[in-house]
mmCIF file of C-alpha atoms and ligand atoms in Angstrom:
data_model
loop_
_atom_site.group_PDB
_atom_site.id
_atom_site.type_symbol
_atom_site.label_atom_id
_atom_site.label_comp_id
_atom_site.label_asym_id
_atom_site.label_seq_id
_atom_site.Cartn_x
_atom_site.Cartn_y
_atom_site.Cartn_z
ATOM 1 C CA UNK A 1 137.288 148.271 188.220
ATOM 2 C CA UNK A 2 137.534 147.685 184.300
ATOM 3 C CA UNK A 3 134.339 146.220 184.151
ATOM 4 C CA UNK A 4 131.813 148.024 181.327
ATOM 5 C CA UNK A 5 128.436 147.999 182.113
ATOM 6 C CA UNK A 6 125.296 149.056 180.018
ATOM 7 C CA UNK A 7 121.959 150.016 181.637
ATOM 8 C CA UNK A 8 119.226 148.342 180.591
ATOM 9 C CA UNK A 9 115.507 149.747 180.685
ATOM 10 C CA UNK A 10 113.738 149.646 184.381
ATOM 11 C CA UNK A 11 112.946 146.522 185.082
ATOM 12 C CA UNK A 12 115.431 144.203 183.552
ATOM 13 C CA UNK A 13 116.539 141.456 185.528
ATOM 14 C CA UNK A 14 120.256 142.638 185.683
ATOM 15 C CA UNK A 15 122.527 145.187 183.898
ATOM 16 C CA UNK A 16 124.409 143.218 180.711
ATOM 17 C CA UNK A 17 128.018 143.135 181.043
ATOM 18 C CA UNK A 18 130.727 143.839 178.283
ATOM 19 C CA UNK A 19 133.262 141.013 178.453
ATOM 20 C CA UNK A 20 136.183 142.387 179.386
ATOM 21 C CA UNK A 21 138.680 139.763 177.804
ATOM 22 C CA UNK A 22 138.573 136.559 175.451
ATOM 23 C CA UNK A 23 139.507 134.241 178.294
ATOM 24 C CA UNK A 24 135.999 133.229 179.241
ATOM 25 C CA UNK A 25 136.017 131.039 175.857
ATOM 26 C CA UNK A 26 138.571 128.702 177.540
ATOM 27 C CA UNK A 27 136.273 127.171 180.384
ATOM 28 C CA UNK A 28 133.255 127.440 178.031
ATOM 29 C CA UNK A 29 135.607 125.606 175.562
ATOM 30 C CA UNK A 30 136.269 122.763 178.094
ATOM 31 C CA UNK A 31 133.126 122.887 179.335
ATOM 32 C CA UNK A 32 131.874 121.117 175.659
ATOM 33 C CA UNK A 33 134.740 119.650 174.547
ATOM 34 C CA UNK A 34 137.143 116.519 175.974
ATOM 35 C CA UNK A 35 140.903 116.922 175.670
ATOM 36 C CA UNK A 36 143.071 117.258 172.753
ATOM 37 C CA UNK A 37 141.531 121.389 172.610
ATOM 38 C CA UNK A 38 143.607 123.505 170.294
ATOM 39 C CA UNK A 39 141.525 126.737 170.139
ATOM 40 C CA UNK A 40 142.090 129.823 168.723
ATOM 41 C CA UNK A 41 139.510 132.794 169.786
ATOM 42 C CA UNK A 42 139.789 136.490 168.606
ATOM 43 C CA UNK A 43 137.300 138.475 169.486
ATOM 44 C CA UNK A 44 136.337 142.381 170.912
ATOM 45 C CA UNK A 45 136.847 143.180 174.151
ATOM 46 C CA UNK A 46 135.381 146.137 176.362
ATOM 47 C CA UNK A 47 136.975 148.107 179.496
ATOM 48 C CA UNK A 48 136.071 151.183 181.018
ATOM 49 C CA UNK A 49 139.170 153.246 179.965
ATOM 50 C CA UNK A 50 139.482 156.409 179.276
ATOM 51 C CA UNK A 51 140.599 157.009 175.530
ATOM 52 C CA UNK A 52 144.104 158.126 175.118
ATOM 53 C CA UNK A 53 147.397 156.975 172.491
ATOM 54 C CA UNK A 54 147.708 153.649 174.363
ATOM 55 C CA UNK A 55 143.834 152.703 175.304
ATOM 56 C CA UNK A 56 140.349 152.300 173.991
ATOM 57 C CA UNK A 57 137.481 150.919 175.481
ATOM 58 C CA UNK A 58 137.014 148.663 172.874
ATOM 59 C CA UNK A 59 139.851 146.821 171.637
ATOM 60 C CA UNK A 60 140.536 142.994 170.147
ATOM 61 C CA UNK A 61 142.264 140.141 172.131
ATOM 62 C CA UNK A 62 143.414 136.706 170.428
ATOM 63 C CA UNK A 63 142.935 133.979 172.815
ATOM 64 C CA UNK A 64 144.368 131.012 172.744
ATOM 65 C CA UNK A 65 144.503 127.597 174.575
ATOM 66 C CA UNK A 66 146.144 123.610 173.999
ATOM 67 C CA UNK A 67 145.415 121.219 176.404
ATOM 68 C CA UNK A 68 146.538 117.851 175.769
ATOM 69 C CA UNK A 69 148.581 114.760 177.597
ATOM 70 C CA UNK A 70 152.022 115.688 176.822
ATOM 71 C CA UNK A 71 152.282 119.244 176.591
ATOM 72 C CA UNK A 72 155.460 121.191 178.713
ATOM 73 C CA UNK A 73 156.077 124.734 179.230
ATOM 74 C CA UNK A 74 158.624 124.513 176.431
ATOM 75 C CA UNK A 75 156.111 123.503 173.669
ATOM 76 C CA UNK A 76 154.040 126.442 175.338
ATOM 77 C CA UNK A 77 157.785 128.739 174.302
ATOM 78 C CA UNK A 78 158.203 127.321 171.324
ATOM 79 C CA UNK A 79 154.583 128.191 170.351
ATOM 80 C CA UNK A 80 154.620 131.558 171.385
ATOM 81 C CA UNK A 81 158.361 132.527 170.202
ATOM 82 C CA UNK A 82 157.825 131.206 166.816
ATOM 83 C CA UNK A 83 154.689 133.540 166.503
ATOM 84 C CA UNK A 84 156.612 136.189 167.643
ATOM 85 C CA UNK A 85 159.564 135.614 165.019
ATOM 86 C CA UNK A 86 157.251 135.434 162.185
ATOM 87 C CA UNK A 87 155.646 138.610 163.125
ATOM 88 C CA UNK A 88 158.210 141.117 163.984
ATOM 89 C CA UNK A 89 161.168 139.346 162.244
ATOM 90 C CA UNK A 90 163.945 136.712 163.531
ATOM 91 C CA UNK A 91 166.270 139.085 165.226
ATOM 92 C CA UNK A 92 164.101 140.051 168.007
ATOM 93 C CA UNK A 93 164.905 138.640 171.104
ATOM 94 C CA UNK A 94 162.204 137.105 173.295
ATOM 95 C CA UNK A 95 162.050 136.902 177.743
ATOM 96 C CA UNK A 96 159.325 135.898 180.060
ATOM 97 C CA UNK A 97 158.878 137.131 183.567
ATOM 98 C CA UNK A 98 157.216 135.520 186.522
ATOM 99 C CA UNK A 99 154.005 136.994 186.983
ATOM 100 C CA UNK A 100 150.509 136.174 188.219
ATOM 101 C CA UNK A 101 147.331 135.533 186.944
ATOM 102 C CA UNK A 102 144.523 134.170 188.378
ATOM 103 C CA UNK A 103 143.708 130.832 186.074
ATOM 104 C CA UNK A 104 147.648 129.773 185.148
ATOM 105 C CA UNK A 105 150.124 128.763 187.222
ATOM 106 C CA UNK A 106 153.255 129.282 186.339
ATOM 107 C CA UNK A 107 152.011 132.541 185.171
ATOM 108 C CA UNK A 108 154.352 134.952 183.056
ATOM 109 C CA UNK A 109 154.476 138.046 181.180
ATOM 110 C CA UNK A 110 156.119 137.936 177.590
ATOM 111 C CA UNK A 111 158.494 140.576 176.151
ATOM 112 C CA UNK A 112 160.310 140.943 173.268
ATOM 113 C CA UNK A 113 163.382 143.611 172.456
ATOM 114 C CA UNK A 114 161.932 146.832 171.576
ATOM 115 C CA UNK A 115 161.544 146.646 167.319
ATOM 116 C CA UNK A 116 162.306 150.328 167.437
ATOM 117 C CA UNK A 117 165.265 150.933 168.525
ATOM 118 C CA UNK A 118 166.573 147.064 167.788
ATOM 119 C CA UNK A 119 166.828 146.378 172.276
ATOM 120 C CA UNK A 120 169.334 149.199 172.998
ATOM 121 C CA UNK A 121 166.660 151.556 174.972
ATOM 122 C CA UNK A 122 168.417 154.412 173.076
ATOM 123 C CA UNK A 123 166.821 155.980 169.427
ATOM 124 C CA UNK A 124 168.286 156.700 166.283
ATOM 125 C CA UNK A 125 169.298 160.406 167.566
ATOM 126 C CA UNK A 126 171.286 159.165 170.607
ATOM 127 C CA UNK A 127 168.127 159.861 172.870
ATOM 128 C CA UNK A 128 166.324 157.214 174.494
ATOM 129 C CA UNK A 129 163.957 155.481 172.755
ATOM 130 C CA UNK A 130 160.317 156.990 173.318
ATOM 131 C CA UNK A 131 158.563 153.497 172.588
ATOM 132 C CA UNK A 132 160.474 151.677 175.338
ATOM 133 C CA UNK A 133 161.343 154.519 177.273
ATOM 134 C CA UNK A 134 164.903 153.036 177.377
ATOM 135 C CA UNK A 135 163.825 150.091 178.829
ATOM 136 C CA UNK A 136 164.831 147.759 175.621
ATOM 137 C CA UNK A 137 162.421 145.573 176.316
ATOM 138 C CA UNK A 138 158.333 146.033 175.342
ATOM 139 C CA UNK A 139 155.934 143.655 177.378
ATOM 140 C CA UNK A 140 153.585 142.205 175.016
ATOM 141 C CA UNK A 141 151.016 139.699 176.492
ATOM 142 C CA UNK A 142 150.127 137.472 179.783
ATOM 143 C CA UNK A 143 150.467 133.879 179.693
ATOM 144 C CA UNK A 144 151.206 129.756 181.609
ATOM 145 C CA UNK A 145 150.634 126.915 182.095
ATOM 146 C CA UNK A 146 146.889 126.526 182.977
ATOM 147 C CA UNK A 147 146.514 125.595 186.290
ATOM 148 C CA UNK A 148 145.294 121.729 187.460
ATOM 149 C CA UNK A 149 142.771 123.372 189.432
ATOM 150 C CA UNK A 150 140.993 124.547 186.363
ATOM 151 C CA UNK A 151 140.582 121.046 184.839
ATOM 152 C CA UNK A 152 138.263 119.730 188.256
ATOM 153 C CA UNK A 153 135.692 122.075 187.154
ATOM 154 C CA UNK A 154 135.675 120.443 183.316
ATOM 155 C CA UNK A 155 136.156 116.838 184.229
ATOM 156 C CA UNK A 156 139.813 116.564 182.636
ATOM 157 C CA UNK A 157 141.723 114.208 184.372
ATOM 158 C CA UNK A 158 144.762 116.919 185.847
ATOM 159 C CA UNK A 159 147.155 113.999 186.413
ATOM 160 C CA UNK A 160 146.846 113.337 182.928
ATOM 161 C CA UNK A 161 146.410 116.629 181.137
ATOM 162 C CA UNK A 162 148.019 119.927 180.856
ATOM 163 C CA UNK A 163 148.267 123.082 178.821
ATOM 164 C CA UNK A 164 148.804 126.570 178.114
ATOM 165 C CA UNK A 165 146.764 129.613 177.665
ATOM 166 C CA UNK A 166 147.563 133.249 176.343
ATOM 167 C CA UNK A 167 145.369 136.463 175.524
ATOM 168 C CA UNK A 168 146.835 138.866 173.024
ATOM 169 C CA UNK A 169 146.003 142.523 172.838
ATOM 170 C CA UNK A 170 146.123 142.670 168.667
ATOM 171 C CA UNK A 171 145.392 146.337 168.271
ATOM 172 C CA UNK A 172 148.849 147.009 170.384
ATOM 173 C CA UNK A 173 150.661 144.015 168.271
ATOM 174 C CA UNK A 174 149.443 146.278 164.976
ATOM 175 C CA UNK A 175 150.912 148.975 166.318
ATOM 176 C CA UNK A 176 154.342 147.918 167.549
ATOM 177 C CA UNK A 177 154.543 146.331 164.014
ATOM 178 C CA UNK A 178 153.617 149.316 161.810
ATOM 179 C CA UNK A 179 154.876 152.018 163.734
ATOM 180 C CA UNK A 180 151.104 153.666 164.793
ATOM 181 C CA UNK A 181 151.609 155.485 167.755
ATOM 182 C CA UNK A 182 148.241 156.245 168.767
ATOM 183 C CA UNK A 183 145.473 153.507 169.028
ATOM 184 C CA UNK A 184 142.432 155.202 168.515
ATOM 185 C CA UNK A 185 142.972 155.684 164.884
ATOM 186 C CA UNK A 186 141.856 151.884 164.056
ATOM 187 C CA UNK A 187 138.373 152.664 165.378
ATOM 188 C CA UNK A 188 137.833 156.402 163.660
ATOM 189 C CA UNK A 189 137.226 154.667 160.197
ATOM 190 C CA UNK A 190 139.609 157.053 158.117
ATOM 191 C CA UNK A 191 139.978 155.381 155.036
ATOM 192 C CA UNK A 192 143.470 157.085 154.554
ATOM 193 C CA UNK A 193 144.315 155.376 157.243
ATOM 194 C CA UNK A 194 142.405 151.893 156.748
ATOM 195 C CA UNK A 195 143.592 151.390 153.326
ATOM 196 C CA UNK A 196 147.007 151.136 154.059
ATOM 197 C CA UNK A 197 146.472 147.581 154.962
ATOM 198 C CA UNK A 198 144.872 145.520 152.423
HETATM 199 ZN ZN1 ZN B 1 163.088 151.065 172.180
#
């Protein structure tokens, strides 16, 4: 239902297709390359939204994936909660929640305390918070463990081998770190705004 299409001239053997996320580069990753992988892929990313504050249909995910023989869902935390410390500071508190997806199992989503209103839900005027929505908590990217399954189709030996994947939505990191409220700025090319960031 996301999925961005372009037309090509009659004729064409099939309509090209936008990727829709950067998690494609982790099978094609496997695919050429024997365990230890430690890989790192940002890259642009295409859905068929309709523009608005909070989407774009082009945006920039940061994939990433380690697959290795001794790797446990707590080096997978660690990893991901010290990113998240460096980024927004060390007194933001971090949760996951169980969720689904279709290539990791344990799945989970990631959260960390809202930065706005410092995880009490309510805002600097007593109101709630309008980044949260009083919720205190802001979910920030889908992640796990990948699942054995995965590693048949590559050859890894899955009694032997295991790992953990994330995407990150970077335009929505950006914003939740600087305060920008409305996401279409970063692809309108207003140097007032641009050079802000050096
Ligand atoms: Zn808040």
């Amino acid at each position: 239902m996301d999925t961005f299409y372009l037309d090509l001239p009659k004729g064409a053997p099939e309509p090209l297709l936008l990727r829709t996320h950067t998690s494609p580069m982790q099978i094609r990753t496997m695919e050429k390359q024997k365990p230890p992988v430690r890989v790192i892929v940002p890259g642009k990313v295409y859905r068929r939204d309709n523009p608005d504050a909070t989407h774009s249909f082009i945006f920039h995910q940061v994939e990433g994936l380690a697959v290795d023989t001794d790797i446990t869902f707590c080096d997978f935390a660690g990893t991901i909660e010290y990113f998240v410390k460096q980024f927004f500071g060390p007194s933001v508190k971090t949760r996951f929640r169980p969720s689904y997806f279709p290539f990791t199992e344990p799945s989970v989503e990631f959260d960390v305390s809202c930065p706005f209103c410092g995880g009490t839900g309510t805002a600097a005027s007593g109101g709630t918070c309008s980044k949260c929505k009083g919720a205190a908590w802001i979910e920030l990217f889908g992640a796990g463990m990948v699942d054995p399954t995965v590693y048949g189709f590559v050859n890894y030996d899955a009694k032997r081998v295991s790992g953990f994947a994330f995407g990150i939505g970077i335009d929505r990191l950006a914003m939740l770190k600087y305060g920008i409220d409305d996401i279409q700025v970063f692809f309108q090319n207003d140097v007032r705004f641009l050079c802000q960031f050096p």
